[in-house]
PDB file of C-alpha atoms in Angstrom:
ATOM      1  CA  CYS A   1      61.730  87.036  95.118  1.00  0.00           C
ATOM      2  CA  ALA A   2      62.836  83.568  94.032  1.00  0.00           C
ATOM      3  CA  TYR A   3      64.823  82.857  90.871  1.00  0.00           C
ATOM      4  CA  SER A   4      65.410  79.547  89.158  1.00  0.00           C
ATOM      5  CA  ASP A   5      68.949  78.159  89.298  1.00  0.00           C
ATOM      6  CA  SER A   6      69.376  78.724  85.557  1.00  0.00           C
ATOM      7  CA  TRP A   7      68.290  82.371  85.878  1.00  0.00           C
ATOM      8  CA  LYS A   8      70.624  82.881  88.867  1.00  0.00           C
ATOM      9  CA  GLY A   9      73.467  81.471  86.750  1.00  0.00           C
ATOM     10  CA  LYS A  10      72.706  83.921  83.946  1.00  0.00           C
ATOM     11  CA  LEU A  11      72.627  86.846  86.396  1.00  0.00           C
ATOM     12  CA  GLU A  12      75.916  85.809  88.001  1.00  0.00           C
ATOM     13  CA  THR A  13      77.608  85.473  84.606  1.00  0.00           C
ATOM     14  CA  ALA A  14      76.273  88.841  83.438  1.00  0.00           C
ATOM     15  CA  ARG A  15      77.462  90.615  86.596  1.00  0.00           C
ATOM     16  CA  LYS A  16      80.780  88.885  87.121  1.00  0.00           C
ATOM     17  CA  PRO A  17      83.847  91.062  86.540  1.00  0.00           C
ATOM     18  CA  VAL A  18      86.303  89.738  83.976  1.00  0.00           C
ATOM     19  CA  PRO A  19      89.963  90.614  84.672  1.00  0.00           C
ATOM     20  CA  LEU A  20      91.548  92.395  81.697  1.00  0.00           C
ATOM     21  CA  ARG A  21      94.583  90.119  81.726  1.00  0.00           C
ATOM     22  CA  THR A  22      92.377  87.056  81.189  1.00  0.00           C
ATOM     23  CA  ARG A  23      90.734  88.403  78.039  1.00  0.00           C
ATOM     24  CA  GLU A  24      92.148  88.163  74.549  1.00  0.00           C
ATOM     25  CA  LYS A  25      91.859  91.933  74.057  1.00  0.00           C
ATOM     26  CA  GLN A  26      93.271  93.667  77.127  1.00  0.00           C
ATOM     27  CA  ASP A  27      92.431  97.254  76.224  1.00  0.00           C
ATOM     28  CA  ILE A  28      90.441  99.389  78.629  1.00  0.00           C
ATOM     29  CA  ALA A  29      87.038 100.179  77.129  1.00  0.00           C
ATOM     30  CA  ILE A  30      86.406 103.700  75.859  1.00  0.00           C
ATOM     31  CA  VAL A  31      83.048 105.438  75.509  1.00  0.00           C
ATOM     32  CA  GLN A  32      82.211 108.854  74.086  1.00  0.00           C
ATOM     33  CA  TYR A  33      81.016 111.700  76.305  1.00  0.00           C
ATOM     34  CA  GLU A  34      78.292 112.796  73.870  1.00  0.00           C
ATOM     35  CA  ASN A  35      76.805 109.290  73.810  1.00  0.00           C
ATOM     36  CA  VAL A  36      76.717 109.066  77.608  1.00  0.00           C
ATOM     37  CA  ILE A  37      75.260 112.548  78.108  1.00  0.00           C
ATOM     38  CA  ASN A  38      72.686 112.305  75.330  1.00  0.00           C
ATOM     39  CA  SER A  39      71.415 108.733  75.399  1.00  0.00           C
ATOM     40  CA  ASP A  40      70.376 106.031  77.807  1.00  0.00           C
ATOM     41  CA  GLU A  41      72.008 103.531  75.459  1.00  0.00           C
ATOM     42  CA  GLY A  42      75.307 105.371  75.947  1.00  0.00           C
ATOM     43  CA  VAL A  43      74.882 105.163  79.731  1.00  0.00           C
ATOM     44  CA  LYS A  44      74.089 101.455  79.454  1.00  0.00           C
ATOM     45  CA  GLU A  45      77.230 100.808  77.388  1.00  0.00           C
ATOM     46  CA  TRP A  46      79.354 102.790  79.869  1.00  0.00           C
ATOM     47  CA  LEU A  47      77.973 100.950  82.909  1.00  0.00           C
ATOM     48  CA  GLU A  48      78.375  97.551  81.257  1.00  0.00           C
ATOM     49  CA  HIS A  49      82.094  98.279  80.837  1.00  0.00           C
ATOM     50  CA  VAL A  50      82.411  99.532  84.422  1.00  0.00           C
ATOM     51  CA  ASN A  51      80.575  96.446  85.698  1.00  0.00           C
ATOM     52  CA  ARG A  52      82.734  94.054  83.700  1.00  0.00           C
ATOM     53  CA  ASP A  53      86.127  95.771  84.016  1.00  0.00           C
ATOM     54  CA  GLY A  54      85.839  98.012  87.072  1.00  0.00           C
ATOM     55  CA  LEU A  55      86.796 101.050  84.999  1.00  0.00           C
ATOM     56  CA  CYS A  56      86.147 102.740  81.667  1.00  0.00           C
ATOM     57  CA  LEU A  57      87.690 105.698  79.847  1.00  0.00           C
ATOM     58  CA  MET A  58      85.542 108.457  78.375  1.00  0.00           C
ATOM     59  CA  ASN A  59      86.699 110.554  75.427  1.00  0.00           C
ATOM     60  CA  GLY A  60      85.473 113.975  74.372  1.00  0.00           C
ATOM     61  CA  VAL A  61      84.717 115.305  77.852  1.00  0.00           C
ATOM     62  CA  PRO A  62      84.714 119.134  77.786  1.00  0.00           C
ATOM     63  CA  LEU A  63      87.561 120.756  79.720  1.00  0.00           C
ATOM     64  CA  VAL A  64      85.108 122.630  81.922  1.00  0.00           C
ATOM     65  CA  SER A  65      84.969 122.528  85.702  1.00  0.00           C
ATOM     66  CA  GLY A  66      81.844 120.734  86.925  1.00  0.00           C
ATOM     67  CA  THR A  67      81.527 118.455  83.905  1.00  0.00           C
ATOM     68  CA  VAL A  68      82.578 115.429  85.967  1.00  0.00           C
ATOM     69  CA  SER A  69      79.514 115.919  88.201  1.00  0.00           C
ATOM     70  CA  LYS A  70      77.285 116.277  85.142  1.00  0.00           C
ATOM     71  CA  VAL A  71      78.542 112.908  83.897  1.00  0.00           C
ATOM     72  CA  ALA A  72      78.164 111.262  87.319  1.00  0.00           C
ATOM     73  CA  GLU A  73      74.594 112.539  87.647  1.00  0.00           C
ATOM     74  CA  ARG A  74      73.644 110.480  84.585  1.00  0.00           C
ATOM     75  CA  ILE A  75      73.692 107.444  86.913  1.00  0.00           C
ATOM     76  CA  GLY A  76      72.908 108.860  90.369  1.00  0.00           C
ATOM     77  CA  SER A  77      73.479 111.542  92.961  1.00  0.00           C
ATOM     78  CA  VAL A  78      76.992 112.817  93.576  1.00  0.00           C
ATOM     79  CA  MET A  79      78.105 111.971  97.104  1.00  0.00           C
ATOM     80  CA  ARG A  80      79.472 114.795  99.241  1.00  0.00           C
ATOM     81  CA  THR A  81      82.623 113.796 101.123  1.00  0.00           C
ATOM     82  CA  ILE A  82      85.030 115.668 103.383  1.00  0.00           C
ATOM     83  CA  TYR A  83      86.481 117.057 100.142  1.00  0.00           C
ATOM     84  CA  GLY A  84      83.110 118.283  98.816  1.00  0.00           C
ATOM     85  CA  THR A  85      81.383 116.871  95.738  1.00  0.00           C
ATOM     86  CA  GLU A  86      84.408 117.505  93.517  1.00  0.00           C
ATOM     87  CA  PHE A  87      88.057 117.322  94.510  1.00  0.00           C
ATOM     88  CA  ASP A  88      90.649 119.290  92.525  1.00  0.00           C
ATOM     89  CA  VAL A  89      94.028 117.561  92.594  1.00  0.00           C
ATOM     90  CA  GLN A  90      96.645 120.268  92.175  1.00  0.00           C
ATOM     91  CA  ALA A  91      99.963 121.245  93.709  1.00  0.00           C
ATOM     92  CA  VAL A  92      99.806 124.012  96.318  1.00  0.00           C
ATOM     93  CA  LYS A  93     102.253 125.481  98.834  1.00  0.00           C
ATOM     94  CA  ASP A  94     102.146 123.725 102.251  1.00  0.00           C
ATOM     95  CA  PRO A  95      99.744 120.951 101.175  1.00  0.00           C
ATOM     96  CA  ILE A  96      97.496 119.291 103.769  1.00  0.00           C
ATOM     97  CA  ASN A  97      97.255 116.162 101.617  1.00  0.00           C
ATOM     98  CA  VAL A  98      99.790 114.436  99.348  1.00  0.00           C
ATOM     99  CA  ALA A  99      97.306 114.905  96.477  1.00  0.00           C
ATOM    100  CA  TYR A 100      97.978 118.654  96.737  1.00  0.00           C
ATOM    101  CA  SER A 101     101.715 118.167  96.258  1.00  0.00           C
ATOM    102  CA  ASN A 102     104.108 117.372  93.407  1.00  0.00           C
ATOM    103  CA  GLU A 103     104.715 113.909  94.886  1.00  0.00           C
ATOM    104  CA  GLY A 104     103.639 110.862  92.955  1.00  0.00           C
ATOM    105  CA  LEU A 105     100.809 108.864  94.468  1.00  0.00           C
ATOM    106  CA  ASP A 106     101.322 105.148  95.026  1.00  0.00           C
ATOM    107  CA  LEU A 107      98.446 102.760  94.467  1.00  0.00           C
ATOM    108  CA  HIS A 108      95.846 103.584  97.087  1.00  0.00           C
ATOM    109  CA  GLN A 109      92.135 103.485  97.765  1.00  0.00           C
ATOM    110  CA  ASP A 110      90.304 106.703  98.499  1.00  0.00           C
ATOM    111  CA  LEU A 111      87.796 107.091 101.325  1.00  0.00           C
ATOM    112  CA  ALA A 112      88.101 103.563 102.766  1.00  0.00           C
ATOM    113  CA  TYR A 113      87.429 105.137 106.181  1.00  0.00           C
ATOM    114  CA  TYR A 114      83.825 105.873 105.164  1.00  0.00           C
ATOM    115  CA  GLU A 115      81.209 103.320 106.226  1.00  0.00           C
ATOM    116  CA  SER A 116      79.705 103.636 102.734  1.00  0.00           C
ATOM    117  CA  PRO A 117      82.355 105.073 100.393  1.00  0.00           C
ATOM    118  CA  PRO A 118      81.325 106.208  96.921  1.00  0.00           C
ATOM    119  CA  ALA A 119      80.754 103.192  94.696  1.00  0.00           C
ATOM    120  CA  LEU A 120      82.360 104.861  91.693  1.00  0.00           C
ATOM    121  CA  GLN A 121      85.018 107.526  91.446  1.00  0.00           C
ATOM    122  CA  HIS A 122      85.221 109.703  88.354  1.00  0.00           C
ATOM    123  CA  LEU A 123      88.552 111.287  87.390  1.00  0.00           C
ATOM    124  CA  HIS A 124      88.639 114.190  84.916  1.00  0.00           C
ATOM    125  CA  CYS A 125      91.902 115.762  83.758  1.00  0.00           C
ATOM    126  CA  LEU A 126      91.169 119.433  83.055  1.00  0.00           C
ATOM    127  CA  ARG A 127      94.746 120.488  82.403  1.00  0.00           C
ATOM    128  CA  PHE A 128      98.031 118.761  81.655  1.00  0.00           C
ATOM    129  CA  ASP A 129     100.784 121.268  80.924  1.00  0.00           C
ATOM    130  CA  GLU A 130     103.639 120.552  78.518  1.00  0.00           C
ATOM    131  CA  GLY A 131     106.788 119.508  80.293  1.00  0.00           C
ATOM    132  CA  ILE A 132     104.922 117.835  83.154  1.00  0.00           C
ATOM    133  CA  VAL A 133     106.538 114.549  84.162  1.00  0.00           C
ATOM    134  CA  GLY A 134     104.253 112.002  85.789  1.00  0.00           C
ATOM    135  CA  GLY A 135     100.559 112.379  86.354  1.00  0.00           C
ATOM    136  CA  GLU A 136      99.628 109.031  84.857  1.00  0.00           C
ATOM    137  CA  SER A 137      96.830 107.064  86.505  1.00  0.00           C
ATOM    138  CA  THR A 138      97.514 103.487  87.561  1.00  0.00           C
ATOM    139  CA  PHE A 139      94.769 101.068  88.524  1.00  0.00           C
ATOM    140  CA  ALA A 140      94.803  97.694  90.260  1.00  0.00           C
ATOM    141  CA  ASP A 141      92.130  95.039  89.951  1.00  0.00           C
ATOM    142  CA  ALA A 142      91.533  94.380  93.657  1.00  0.00           C
ATOM    143  CA  PHE A 143      88.823  91.784  92.947  1.00  0.00           C
ATOM    144  CA  HIS A 144      91.254  89.800  90.813  1.00  0.00           C
ATOM    145  CA  CYS A 145      93.920  90.099  93.527  1.00  0.00           C
ATOM    146  CA  ALA A 146      91.438  88.781  96.096  1.00  0.00           C
ATOM    147  CA  GLU A 147      90.609  85.799  93.867  1.00  0.00           C
ATOM    148  CA  LEU A 148      94.309  85.081  93.339  1.00  0.00           C
ATOM    149  CA  LEU A 149      94.792  85.135  97.107  1.00  0.00           C
ATOM    150  CA  ARG A 150      91.823  82.774  97.580  1.00  0.00           C
ATOM    151  CA  GLU A 151      93.409  80.387  95.067  1.00  0.00           C
ATOM    152  CA  ARG A 152      97.007  80.598  96.325  1.00  0.00           C
ATOM    153  CA  ASP A 153      96.510  81.016 100.082  1.00  0.00           C
ATOM    154  CA  PRO A 154      92.947  80.126 101.129  1.00  0.00           C
ATOM    155  CA  GLN A 155      93.717  80.576 104.823  1.00  0.00           C
ATOM    156  CA  ALA A 156      95.028  84.118 104.326  1.00  0.00           C
ATOM    157  CA  PHE A 157      91.944  84.877 102.206  1.00  0.00           C
ATOM    158  CA  LYS A 158      89.636  83.638 104.987  1.00  0.00           C
ATOM    159  CA  THR A 159      91.547  85.692 107.540  1.00  0.00           C
ATOM    160  CA  LEU A 160      91.180  88.871 105.481  1.00  0.00           C
ATOM    161  CA  CYS A 161      87.451  88.128 105.132  1.00  0.00           C
ATOM    162  CA  ARG A 162      87.048  87.649 108.879  1.00  0.00           C
ATOM    163  CA  VAL A 163      89.411  89.954 110.777  1.00  0.00           C
ATOM    164  CA  PRO A 164      88.442  93.641 110.708  1.00  0.00           C
ATOM    165  CA  ALA A 165      90.972  96.363 109.998  1.00  0.00           C
ATOM    166  CA  THR A 166      90.665  99.991 111.099  1.00  0.00           C
ATOM    167  CA  PHE A 167      90.542 102.556 108.303  1.00  0.00           C
ATOM    168  CA  GLN A 168      90.866 106.128 109.464  1.00  0.00           C
ATOM    169  CA  LYS A 169      91.288 109.743 108.487  1.00  0.00           C
ATOM    170  CA  ILE A 170      92.270 111.843 111.486  1.00  0.00           C
ATOM    171  CA  HIS A 171      93.326 115.318 110.486  1.00  0.00           C
ATOM    172  CA  TYR A 172      92.609 118.278 112.749  1.00  0.00           C
ATOM    173  CA  ASP A 173      95.087 120.716 111.160  1.00  0.00           C
ATOM    174  CA  ARG A 174      92.852 121.724 108.251  1.00  0.00           C
ATOM    175  CA  PRO A 175      90.035 124.237 107.649  1.00  0.00           C
ATOM    176  CA  ASP A 176      87.412 121.525 108.290  1.00  0.00           C
ATOM    177  CA  PRO A 177      88.886 119.155 110.933  1.00  0.00           C
ATOM    178  CA  VAL A 178      88.196 115.466 110.356  1.00  0.00           C
ATOM    179  CA  HIS A 179      88.080 112.382 112.581  1.00  0.00           C
ATOM    180  CA  LEU A 180      86.654 109.398 110.695  1.00  0.00           C
ATOM    181  CA  GLN A 181      87.178 105.733 111.557  1.00  0.00           C
ATOM    182  CA  HIS A 182      85.540 102.563 110.302  1.00  0.00           C
ATOM    183  CA  ARG A 183      86.351  98.907 110.969  1.00  0.00           C
ATOM    184  CA  ARG A 184      85.713  96.184 108.420  1.00  0.00           C
ATOM    185  CA  PRO A 185      87.528  93.186 106.921  1.00  0.00           C
ATOM    186  CA  HIS A 186      89.808  93.877 103.969  1.00  0.00           C
ATOM    187  CA  ILE A 187      87.730  91.513 101.810  1.00  0.00           C
ATOM    188  CA  CYS A 188      83.925  91.237 101.959  1.00  0.00           C
ATOM    189  CA  VAL A 189      82.022  88.339 100.398  1.00  0.00           C
ATOM    190  CA  ASN A 190      78.313  87.665  99.969  1.00  0.00           C
ATOM    191  CA  ASP A 191      76.363  84.580 101.070  1.00  0.00           C
ATOM    192  CA  GLN A 192      77.525  82.756  97.921  1.00  0.00           C
ATOM    193  CA  GLY A 193      81.189  83.466  98.708  1.00  0.00           C
ATOM    194  CA  ALA A 194      81.591  85.955  95.844  1.00  0.00           C
ATOM    195  CA  VAL A 195      83.853  88.931  96.568  1.00  0.00           C
ATOM    196  CA  THR A 196      81.704  92.058  96.817  1.00  0.00           C
ATOM    197  CA  SER A 197      84.293  94.585  97.982  1.00  0.00           C
ATOM    198  CA  VAL A 198      87.971  94.961  98.813  1.00  0.00           C
ATOM    199  CA  PHE A 199      89.378  97.617 101.144  1.00  0.00           C
ATOM    200  CA  TRP A 200      93.087  98.286 101.624  1.00  0.00           C
TER     201      TRP A 200
END
């Protein structure tokens, strides 16, 4: 399928993420659960925010287990991972993963060791007890970081686009032992040079 240059320009502009810090209003977009669940227009609004910003908050989500999958299924199938289709983050005795502990989580990327990790991750807080310290979610705009690197150190950017890194999850001491490895560059670009994914 061939597109005119003007149409390609419109598509690129419509799909290009816009870093929050570069916009006049830096708030993270918020949509309403009822709109997303009950209307295609609500889904469209939600996905436009995710496409532009990389994330979107949703208010009014029922505090019921399984609701996160119901929301995700409005846009596609829920991917089963080594953690199942839903992953409950809660502190337990003798945790097999830092997410099951009281420790704070540094910025990280989940499931980078998958060849095709889930494109979107949905987080749903079902319970937040009084007196809890911490638990806030912090996000980084990896696409923006990649573009800053391209601007400030083009050679380092090219290296991270070319040299593969090994991402792995090797954990035998668990009910379902795991040995997953995948090699890929930290930054992937398309044939036009646009960043399409960042893994770290």
